[in-house]
Short mmCIF file of C-alpha atoms and ligand atoms in Angstrom, two decimals:
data_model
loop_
_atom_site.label_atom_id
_atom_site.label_comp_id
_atom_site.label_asym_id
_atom_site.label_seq_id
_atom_site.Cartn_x
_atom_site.Cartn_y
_atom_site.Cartn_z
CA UNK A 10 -3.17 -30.01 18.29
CA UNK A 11 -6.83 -29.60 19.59
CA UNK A 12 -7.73 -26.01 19.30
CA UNK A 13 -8.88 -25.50 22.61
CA UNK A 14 -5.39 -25.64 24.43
CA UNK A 15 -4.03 -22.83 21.86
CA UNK A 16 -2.32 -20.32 23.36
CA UNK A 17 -0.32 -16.89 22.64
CA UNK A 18 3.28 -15.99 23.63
CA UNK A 19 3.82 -11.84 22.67
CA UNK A 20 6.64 -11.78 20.31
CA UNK A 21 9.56 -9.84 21.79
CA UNK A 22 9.23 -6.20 20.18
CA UNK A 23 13.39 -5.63 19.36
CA UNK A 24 14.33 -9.23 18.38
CA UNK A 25 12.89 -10.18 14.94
CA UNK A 26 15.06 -13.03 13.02
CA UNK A 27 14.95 -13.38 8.94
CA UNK A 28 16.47 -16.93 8.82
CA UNK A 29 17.73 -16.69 5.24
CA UNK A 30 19.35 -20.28 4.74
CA UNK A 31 17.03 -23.14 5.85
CA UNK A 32 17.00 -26.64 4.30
CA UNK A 33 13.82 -28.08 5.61
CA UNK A 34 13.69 -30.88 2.48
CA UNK A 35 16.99 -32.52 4.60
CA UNK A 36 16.11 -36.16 5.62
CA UNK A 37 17.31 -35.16 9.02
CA UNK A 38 14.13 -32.98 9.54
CA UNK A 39 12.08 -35.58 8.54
CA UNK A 40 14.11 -38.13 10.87
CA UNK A 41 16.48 -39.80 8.68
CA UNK A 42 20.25 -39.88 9.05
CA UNK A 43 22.64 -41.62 6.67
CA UNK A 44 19.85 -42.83 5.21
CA UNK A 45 18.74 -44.76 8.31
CA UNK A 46 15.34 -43.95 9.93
CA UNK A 47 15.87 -42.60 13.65
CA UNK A 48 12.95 -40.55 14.60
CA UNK A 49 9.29 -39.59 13.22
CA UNK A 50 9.98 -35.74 11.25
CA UNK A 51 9.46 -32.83 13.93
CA UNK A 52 9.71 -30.21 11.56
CA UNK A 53 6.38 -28.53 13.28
CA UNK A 54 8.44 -28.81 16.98
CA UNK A 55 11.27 -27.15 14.96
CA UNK A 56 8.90 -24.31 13.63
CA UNK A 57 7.76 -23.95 17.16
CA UNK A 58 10.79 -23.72 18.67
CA UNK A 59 11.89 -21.06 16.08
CA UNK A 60 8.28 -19.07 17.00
CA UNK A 61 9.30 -19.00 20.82
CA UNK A 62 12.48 -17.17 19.90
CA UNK A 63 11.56 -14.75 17.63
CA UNK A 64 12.39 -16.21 13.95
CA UNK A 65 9.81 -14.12 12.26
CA UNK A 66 10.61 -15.79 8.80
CA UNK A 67 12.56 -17.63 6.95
CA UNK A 68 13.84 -18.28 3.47
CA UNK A 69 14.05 -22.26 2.57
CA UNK A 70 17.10 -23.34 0.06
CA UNK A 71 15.55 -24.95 -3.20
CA UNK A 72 18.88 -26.90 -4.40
CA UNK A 73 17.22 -28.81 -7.58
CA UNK A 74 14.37 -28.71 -9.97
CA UNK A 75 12.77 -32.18 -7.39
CA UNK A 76 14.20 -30.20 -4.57
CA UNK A 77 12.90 -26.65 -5.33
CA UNK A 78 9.77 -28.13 -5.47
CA UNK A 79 9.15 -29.83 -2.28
CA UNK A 80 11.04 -26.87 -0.85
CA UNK A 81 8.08 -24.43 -2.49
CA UNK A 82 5.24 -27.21 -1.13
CA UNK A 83 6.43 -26.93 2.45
CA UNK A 84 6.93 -22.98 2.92
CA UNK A 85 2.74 -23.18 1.31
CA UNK A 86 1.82 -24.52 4.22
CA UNK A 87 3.20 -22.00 6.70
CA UNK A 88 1.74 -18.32 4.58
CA UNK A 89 3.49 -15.89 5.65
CA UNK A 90 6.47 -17.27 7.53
CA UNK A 91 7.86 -19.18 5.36
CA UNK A 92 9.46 -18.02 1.62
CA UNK A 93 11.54 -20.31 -1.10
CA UNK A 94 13.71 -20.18 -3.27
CA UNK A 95 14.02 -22.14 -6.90
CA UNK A 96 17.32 -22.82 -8.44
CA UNK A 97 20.27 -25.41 -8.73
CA UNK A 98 23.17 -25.52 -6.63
CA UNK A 99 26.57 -26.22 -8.21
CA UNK A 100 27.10 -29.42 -6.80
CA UNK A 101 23.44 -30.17 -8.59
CA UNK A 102 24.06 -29.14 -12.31
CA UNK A 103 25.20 -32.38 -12.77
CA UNK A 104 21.67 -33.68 -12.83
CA UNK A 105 21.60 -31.53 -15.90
CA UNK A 106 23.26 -32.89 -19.76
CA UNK A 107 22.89 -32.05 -23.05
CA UNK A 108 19.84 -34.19 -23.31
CA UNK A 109 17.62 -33.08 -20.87
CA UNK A 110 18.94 -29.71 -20.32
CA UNK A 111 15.74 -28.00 -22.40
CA UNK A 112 13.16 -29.75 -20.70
CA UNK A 113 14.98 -29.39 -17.24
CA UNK A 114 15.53 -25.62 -17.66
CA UNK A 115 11.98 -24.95 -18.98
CA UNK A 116 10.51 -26.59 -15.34
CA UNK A 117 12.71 -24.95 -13.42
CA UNK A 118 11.51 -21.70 -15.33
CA UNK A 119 8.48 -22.15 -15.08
CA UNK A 120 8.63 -23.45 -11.20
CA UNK A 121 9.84 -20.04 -10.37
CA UNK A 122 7.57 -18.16 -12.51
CA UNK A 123 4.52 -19.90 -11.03
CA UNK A 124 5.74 -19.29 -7.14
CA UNK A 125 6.73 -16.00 -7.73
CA UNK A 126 3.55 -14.84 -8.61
CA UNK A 127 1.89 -17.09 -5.54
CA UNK A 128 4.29 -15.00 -3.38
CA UNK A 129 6.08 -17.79 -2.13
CA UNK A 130 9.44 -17.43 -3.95
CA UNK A 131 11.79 -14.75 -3.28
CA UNK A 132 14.93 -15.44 -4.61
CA UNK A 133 16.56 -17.43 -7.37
CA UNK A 134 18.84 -19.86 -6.23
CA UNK A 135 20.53 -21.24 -5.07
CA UNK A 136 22.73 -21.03 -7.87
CA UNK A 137 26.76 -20.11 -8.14
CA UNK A 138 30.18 -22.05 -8.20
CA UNK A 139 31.81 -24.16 -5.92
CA UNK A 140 35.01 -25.51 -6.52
CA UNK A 141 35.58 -27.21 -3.05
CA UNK A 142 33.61 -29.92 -4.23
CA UNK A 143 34.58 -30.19 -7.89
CA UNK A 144 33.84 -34.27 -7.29
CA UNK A 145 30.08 -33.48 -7.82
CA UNK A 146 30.69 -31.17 -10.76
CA UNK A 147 33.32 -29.53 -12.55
CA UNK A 148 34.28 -26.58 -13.13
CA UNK A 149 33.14 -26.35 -16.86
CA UNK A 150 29.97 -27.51 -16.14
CA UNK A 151 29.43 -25.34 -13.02
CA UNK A 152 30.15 -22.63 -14.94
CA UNK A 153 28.12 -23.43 -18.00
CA UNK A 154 25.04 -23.77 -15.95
CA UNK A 155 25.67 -21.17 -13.19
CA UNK A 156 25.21 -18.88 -16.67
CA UNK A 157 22.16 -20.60 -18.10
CA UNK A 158 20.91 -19.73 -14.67
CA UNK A 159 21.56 -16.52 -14.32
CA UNK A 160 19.67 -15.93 -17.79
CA UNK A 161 16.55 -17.68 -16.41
CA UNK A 162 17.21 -15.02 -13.26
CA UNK A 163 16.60 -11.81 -15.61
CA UNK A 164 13.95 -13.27 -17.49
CA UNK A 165 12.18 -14.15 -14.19
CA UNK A 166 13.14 -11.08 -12.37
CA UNK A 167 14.20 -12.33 -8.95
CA UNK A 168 16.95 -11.40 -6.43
CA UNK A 169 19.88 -13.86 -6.00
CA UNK A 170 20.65 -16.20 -3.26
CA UNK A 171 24.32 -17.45 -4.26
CA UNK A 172 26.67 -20.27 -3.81
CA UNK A 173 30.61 -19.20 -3.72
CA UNK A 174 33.14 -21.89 -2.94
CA UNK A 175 37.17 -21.26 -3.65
CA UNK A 176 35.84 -19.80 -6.52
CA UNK A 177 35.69 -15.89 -6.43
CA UNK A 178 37.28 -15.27 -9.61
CA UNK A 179 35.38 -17.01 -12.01
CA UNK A 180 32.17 -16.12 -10.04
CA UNK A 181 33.28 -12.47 -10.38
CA UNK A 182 33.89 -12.64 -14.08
CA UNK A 183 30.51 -14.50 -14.93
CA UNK A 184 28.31 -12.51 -12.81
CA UNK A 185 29.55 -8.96 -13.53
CA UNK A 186 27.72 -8.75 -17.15
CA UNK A 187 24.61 -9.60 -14.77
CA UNK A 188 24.78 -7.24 -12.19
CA UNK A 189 23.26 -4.07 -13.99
CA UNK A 190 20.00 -6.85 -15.38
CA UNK A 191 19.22 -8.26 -11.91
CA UNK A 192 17.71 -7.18 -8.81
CA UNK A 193 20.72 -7.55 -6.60
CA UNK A 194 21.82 -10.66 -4.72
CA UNK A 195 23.31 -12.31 -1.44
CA UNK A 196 26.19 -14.70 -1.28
CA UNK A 197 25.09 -16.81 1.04
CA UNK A 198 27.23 -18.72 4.11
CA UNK A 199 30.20 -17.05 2.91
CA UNK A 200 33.87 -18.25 4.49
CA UNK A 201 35.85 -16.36 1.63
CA UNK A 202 38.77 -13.84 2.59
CA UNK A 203 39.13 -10.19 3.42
CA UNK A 204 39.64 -9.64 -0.14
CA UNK A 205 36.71 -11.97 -1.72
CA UNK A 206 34.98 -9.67 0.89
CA UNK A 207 35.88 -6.36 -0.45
CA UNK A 208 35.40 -7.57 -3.64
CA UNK A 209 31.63 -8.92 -3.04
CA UNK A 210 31.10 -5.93 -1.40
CA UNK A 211 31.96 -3.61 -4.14
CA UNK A 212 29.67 -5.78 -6.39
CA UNK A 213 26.98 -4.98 -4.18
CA UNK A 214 26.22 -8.09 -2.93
CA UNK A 215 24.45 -8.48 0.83
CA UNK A 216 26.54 -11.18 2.75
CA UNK A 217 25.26 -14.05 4.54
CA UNK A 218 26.72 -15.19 7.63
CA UNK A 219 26.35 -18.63 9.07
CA UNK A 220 27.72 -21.16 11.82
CA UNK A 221 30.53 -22.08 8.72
CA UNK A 222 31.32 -17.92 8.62
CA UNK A 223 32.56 -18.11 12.41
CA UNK A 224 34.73 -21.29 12.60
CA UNK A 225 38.53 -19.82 12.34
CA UNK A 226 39.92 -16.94 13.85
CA UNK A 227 40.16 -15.74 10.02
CA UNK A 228 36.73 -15.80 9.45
CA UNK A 229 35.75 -13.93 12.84
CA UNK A 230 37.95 -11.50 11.48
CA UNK A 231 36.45 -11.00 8.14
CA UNK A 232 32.99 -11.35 9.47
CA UNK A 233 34.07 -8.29 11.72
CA UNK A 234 34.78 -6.12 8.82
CA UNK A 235 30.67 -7.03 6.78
CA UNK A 236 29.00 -3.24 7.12
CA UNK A 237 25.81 -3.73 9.06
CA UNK A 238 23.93 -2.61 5.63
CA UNK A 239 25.04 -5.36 3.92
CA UNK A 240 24.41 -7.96 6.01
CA UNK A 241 22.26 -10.85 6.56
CA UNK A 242 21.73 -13.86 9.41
CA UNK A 243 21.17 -17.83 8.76
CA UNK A 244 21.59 -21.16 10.36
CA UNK A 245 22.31 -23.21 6.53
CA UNK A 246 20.16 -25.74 9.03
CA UNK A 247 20.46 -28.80 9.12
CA UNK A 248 24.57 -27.52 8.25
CA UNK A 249 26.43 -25.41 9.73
CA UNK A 250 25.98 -25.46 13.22
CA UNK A 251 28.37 -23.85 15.92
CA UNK A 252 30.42 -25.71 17.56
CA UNK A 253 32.70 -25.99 20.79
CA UNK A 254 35.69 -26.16 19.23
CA UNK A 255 34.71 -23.13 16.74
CA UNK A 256 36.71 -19.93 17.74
CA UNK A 257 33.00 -18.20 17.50
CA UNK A 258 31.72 -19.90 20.52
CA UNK A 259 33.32 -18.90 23.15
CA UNK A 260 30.82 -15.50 22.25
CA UNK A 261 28.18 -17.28 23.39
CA UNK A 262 26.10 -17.18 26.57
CA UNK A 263 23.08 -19.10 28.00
CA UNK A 264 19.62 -18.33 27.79
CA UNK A 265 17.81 -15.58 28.89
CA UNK A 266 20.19 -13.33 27.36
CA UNK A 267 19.79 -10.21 24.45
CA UNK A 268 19.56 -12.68 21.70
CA UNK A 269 17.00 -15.15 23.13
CA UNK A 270 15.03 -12.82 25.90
CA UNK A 271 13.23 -14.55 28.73
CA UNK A 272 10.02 -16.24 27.66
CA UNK A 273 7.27 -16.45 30.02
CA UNK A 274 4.96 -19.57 29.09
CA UNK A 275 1.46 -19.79 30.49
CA UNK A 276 0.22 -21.99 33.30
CA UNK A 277 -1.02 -24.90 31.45
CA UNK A 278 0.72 -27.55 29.56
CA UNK A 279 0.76 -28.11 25.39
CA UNK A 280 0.44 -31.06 23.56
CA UNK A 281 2.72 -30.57 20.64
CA UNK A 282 1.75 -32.35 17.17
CA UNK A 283 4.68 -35.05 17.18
CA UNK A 284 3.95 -36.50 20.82
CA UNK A 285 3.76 -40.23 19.67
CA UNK A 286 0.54 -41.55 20.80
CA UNK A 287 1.85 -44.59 22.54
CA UNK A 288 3.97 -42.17 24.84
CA UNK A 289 3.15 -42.26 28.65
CA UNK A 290 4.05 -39.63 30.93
CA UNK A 291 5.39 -42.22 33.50
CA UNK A 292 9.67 -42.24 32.33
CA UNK A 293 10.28 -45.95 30.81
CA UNK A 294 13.09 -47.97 31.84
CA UNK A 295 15.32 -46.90 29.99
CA UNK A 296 15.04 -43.25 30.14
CA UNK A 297 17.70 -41.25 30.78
CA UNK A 298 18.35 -38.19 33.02
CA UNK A 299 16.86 -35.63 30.81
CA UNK A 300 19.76 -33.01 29.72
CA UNK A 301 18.84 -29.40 28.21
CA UNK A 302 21.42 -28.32 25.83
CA UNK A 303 24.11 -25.83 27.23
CA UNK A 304 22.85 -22.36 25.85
CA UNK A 305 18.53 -22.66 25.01
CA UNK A 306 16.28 -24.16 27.55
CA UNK A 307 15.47 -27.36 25.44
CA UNK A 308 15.75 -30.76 26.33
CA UNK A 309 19.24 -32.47 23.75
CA UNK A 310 18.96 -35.82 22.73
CA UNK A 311 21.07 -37.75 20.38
CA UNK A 312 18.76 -38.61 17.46
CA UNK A 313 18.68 -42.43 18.51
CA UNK A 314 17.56 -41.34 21.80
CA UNK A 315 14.35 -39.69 20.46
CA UNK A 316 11.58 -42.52 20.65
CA UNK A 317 12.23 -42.86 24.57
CA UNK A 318 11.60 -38.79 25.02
CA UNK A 319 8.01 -40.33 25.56
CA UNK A 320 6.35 -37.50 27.26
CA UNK A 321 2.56 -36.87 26.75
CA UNK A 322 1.91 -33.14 27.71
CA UNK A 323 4.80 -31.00 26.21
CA UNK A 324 5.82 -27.49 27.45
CA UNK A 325 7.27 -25.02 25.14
CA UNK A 326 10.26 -24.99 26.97
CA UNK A 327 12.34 -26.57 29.85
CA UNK A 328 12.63 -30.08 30.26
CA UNK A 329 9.17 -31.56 29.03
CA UNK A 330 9.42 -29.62 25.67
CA UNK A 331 10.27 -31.27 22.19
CA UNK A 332 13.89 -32.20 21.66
CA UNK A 333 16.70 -30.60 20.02
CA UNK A 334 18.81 -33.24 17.94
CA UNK A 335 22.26 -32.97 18.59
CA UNK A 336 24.48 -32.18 15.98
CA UNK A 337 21.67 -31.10 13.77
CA UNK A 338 21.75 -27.77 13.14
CA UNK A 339 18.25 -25.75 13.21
CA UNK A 340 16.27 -22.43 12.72
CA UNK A 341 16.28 -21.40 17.03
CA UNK A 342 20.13 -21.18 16.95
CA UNK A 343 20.24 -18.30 14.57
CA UNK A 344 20.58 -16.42 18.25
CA UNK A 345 23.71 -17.55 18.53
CA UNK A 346 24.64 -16.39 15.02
CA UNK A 347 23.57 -12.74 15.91
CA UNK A 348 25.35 -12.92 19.46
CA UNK A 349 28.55 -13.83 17.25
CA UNK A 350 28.74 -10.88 15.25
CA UNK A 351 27.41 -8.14 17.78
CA UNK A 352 30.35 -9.28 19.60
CA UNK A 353 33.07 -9.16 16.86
CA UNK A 354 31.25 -5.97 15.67
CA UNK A 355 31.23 -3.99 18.92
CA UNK A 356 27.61 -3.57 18.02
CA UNK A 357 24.25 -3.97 20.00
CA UNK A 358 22.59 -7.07 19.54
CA UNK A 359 19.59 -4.88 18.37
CA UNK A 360 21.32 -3.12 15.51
CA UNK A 361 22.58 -6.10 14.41
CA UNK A 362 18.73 -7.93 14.49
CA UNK A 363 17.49 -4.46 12.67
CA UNK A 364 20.08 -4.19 9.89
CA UNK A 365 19.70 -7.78 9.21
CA UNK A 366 16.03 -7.95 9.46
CA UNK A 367 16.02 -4.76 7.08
CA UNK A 368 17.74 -5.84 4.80
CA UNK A 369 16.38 -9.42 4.16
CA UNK A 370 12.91 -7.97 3.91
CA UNK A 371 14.32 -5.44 1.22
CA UNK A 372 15.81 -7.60 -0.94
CA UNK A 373 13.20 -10.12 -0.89
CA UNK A 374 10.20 -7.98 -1.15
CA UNK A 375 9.00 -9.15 1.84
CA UNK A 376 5.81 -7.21 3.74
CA UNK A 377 6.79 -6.66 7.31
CA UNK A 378 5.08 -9.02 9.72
CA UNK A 379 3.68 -7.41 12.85
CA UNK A 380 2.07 -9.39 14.74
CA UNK A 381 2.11 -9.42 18.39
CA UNK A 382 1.71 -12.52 19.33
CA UNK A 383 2.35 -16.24 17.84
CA UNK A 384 -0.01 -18.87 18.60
CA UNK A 385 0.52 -22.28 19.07
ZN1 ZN B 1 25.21 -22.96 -0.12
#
């Protein structure tokens, strides 16, 4: 992008987004499905599109030691915005044995050592139990490392961002002799019951909610009862996303609404990084009708449909901006998250936004951003 077409968009004043799940090392944001190449990665049109509606930062998953570590390379290029975490998810520790556990541990200690004190990473994690999925690892060895973890936690002295599967119990039992050492936690994308609830909650644990927290009439209940204080917002992008046939969506309404406020884009045209320089402006052949998806005023293309969206001079939004992917889950649709739970809550979409906002930048030690405008 040439830096004489930049231009500024004020942020909206009420609506500021913490986006605490994001899993930007996913082939899928770099174009790859099933291990099949479909499109060139548009993770910069994703961070855009985030920027236009108000994501004011988010917190990318680290889910191995290799993992962690492209995770902590991608949020240093955007200072500021984006944060990381370090750690090894359950269905992970199986990359770790008796033979390289020393070695692995050490790395991933010193990994979060090193971006803690660069201020990139703000949470350890993400670490926990998961007994859904017992075919990547079991139990024992969940458990076993899910404690070696939590020691590395202490000694590094970071928050928690945690994993709970079918597992409450257990997770309960090894975390407890924890909870007094560590700088409090969240359980992140959490689907448990009432009772897990209750019991999270009297732990102390902040509570993430996702597109997998508002699936079932069960979970909108249980996501009705999370006390504003304790909660916090996340897309688990490229995961997670809401869909028709979840009982959370018939909450949601088109844009401009509350959660994604009308956005007034100047007069003149952007090119956006990812235009592919062979593109024309002139629709090929095969081009279809373009679509925008049903609630944000994006173009949505099924991924194989990408490399005809061959349009030179890209608008922020409305038909000639960068695609959304359909079925891939990303950062802009944490909107629909918050319009979700101000509904079940009986709340305003703004005290929802400010609780959440709050509390993420507590826990994480995050400065408040307050800038006025984004530039892109
Ligand atoms: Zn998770």
């Amino acid at each position: 992008m040439s830096t004489d077409r930049k231009q500024s968009i004020p942020f909206n004043k009420s609506i500021k987004y913490f986006d605490i799940g994001v899993n930007f090392t996913d082939p899928m944001f770099h174009g790859e499905y099933n291990g099949k190449p479909a499109h060139p990665s548009d993770i910069e049109d994703v961070i855009l599109r985030a920027k236009t509606f108000n994501v004011r930062g988010m917190l990318l998953t680290g889910s191995s030691l290799e993992e962690s570590r492209t995770t902590l390379n991608i949020a240093n290029s955007y200072p500021n915005y984006l944060y990381s975490t370090v750690g090894v998810h359950p269905c992970s520790v199986n990359e770790i044995n008796s033979e390289n556990e020393s070695q692995y541990l050490d790395n991933l200690k010193e990994l979060a050592i090193s971006g803690k004190k660069s201020g990139i990473v703000k949470a350890f994690g993400e670490i926990g139990l998961d007994y859904d999925r017992l075919h990547y690892t079991p139990k024992d060895h969940q458990c076993k490392y899910f404690q070696k973890q939590l020691d590395i936690a202490i000694e590094v002295g970071l928050p928690l961002f945690l994993h709970m599967r079918a597992a409450n119990d257990d997770f309960i039992q090894i975390i407890k002799p924890y909870l007094s050492k560590i700088p409090n936690g969240v359980v992140h994308s959490f689907t448990g019951t009432e009772d897990e609830l209750k019991k999270l909650l009297d732990l102390g644990f902040y509570i993430g909610v996702n597109g997998c927290s508002l699936k079932t009439e069960e979970n909108l209940k249980v996501v009705s009862q999370i006390p504003l204080d304790r909660l916090m917002i996340e897309t688990d992008a490229p995961w997670c996303e809401i869909r028709k046939t979840h009982a959370g969506y018939k909450y949601l309404t088109s844009y401009p609404n509350e959660t994604y406020p009308l956005v007034i884009t100047p007069q003149s045209e952007i090119s956006t990084p990812s235009t592919p320089s062979s593109g024309t402006s002139t629709p090929s052949k095969k081009q279809q009708p373009i679509k925008l998806d049903p609630i944000l005023p994006f173009p949505l293309l099924k991924k194989e449909h990408y490399e005809r969206f061959n349009i030179n001079e890209r608008t922020l939004i409305g038909e000639k901006s960068a695609p959304l992917i359909k079925s891939r889950n990303e950062p802009v649709h944490i909107g629909q998250v918050v319009e979700i739970i101000a509904n079940l809550q009986n709340e305003s979409v703004e005290n929802v936004v400010k609780s959440a906002w709050k509390n993420s930048l507590d826990l994480f030690k995050i400065d408040d951003v307050d800038e006025e405008f984004f530039t892109y």
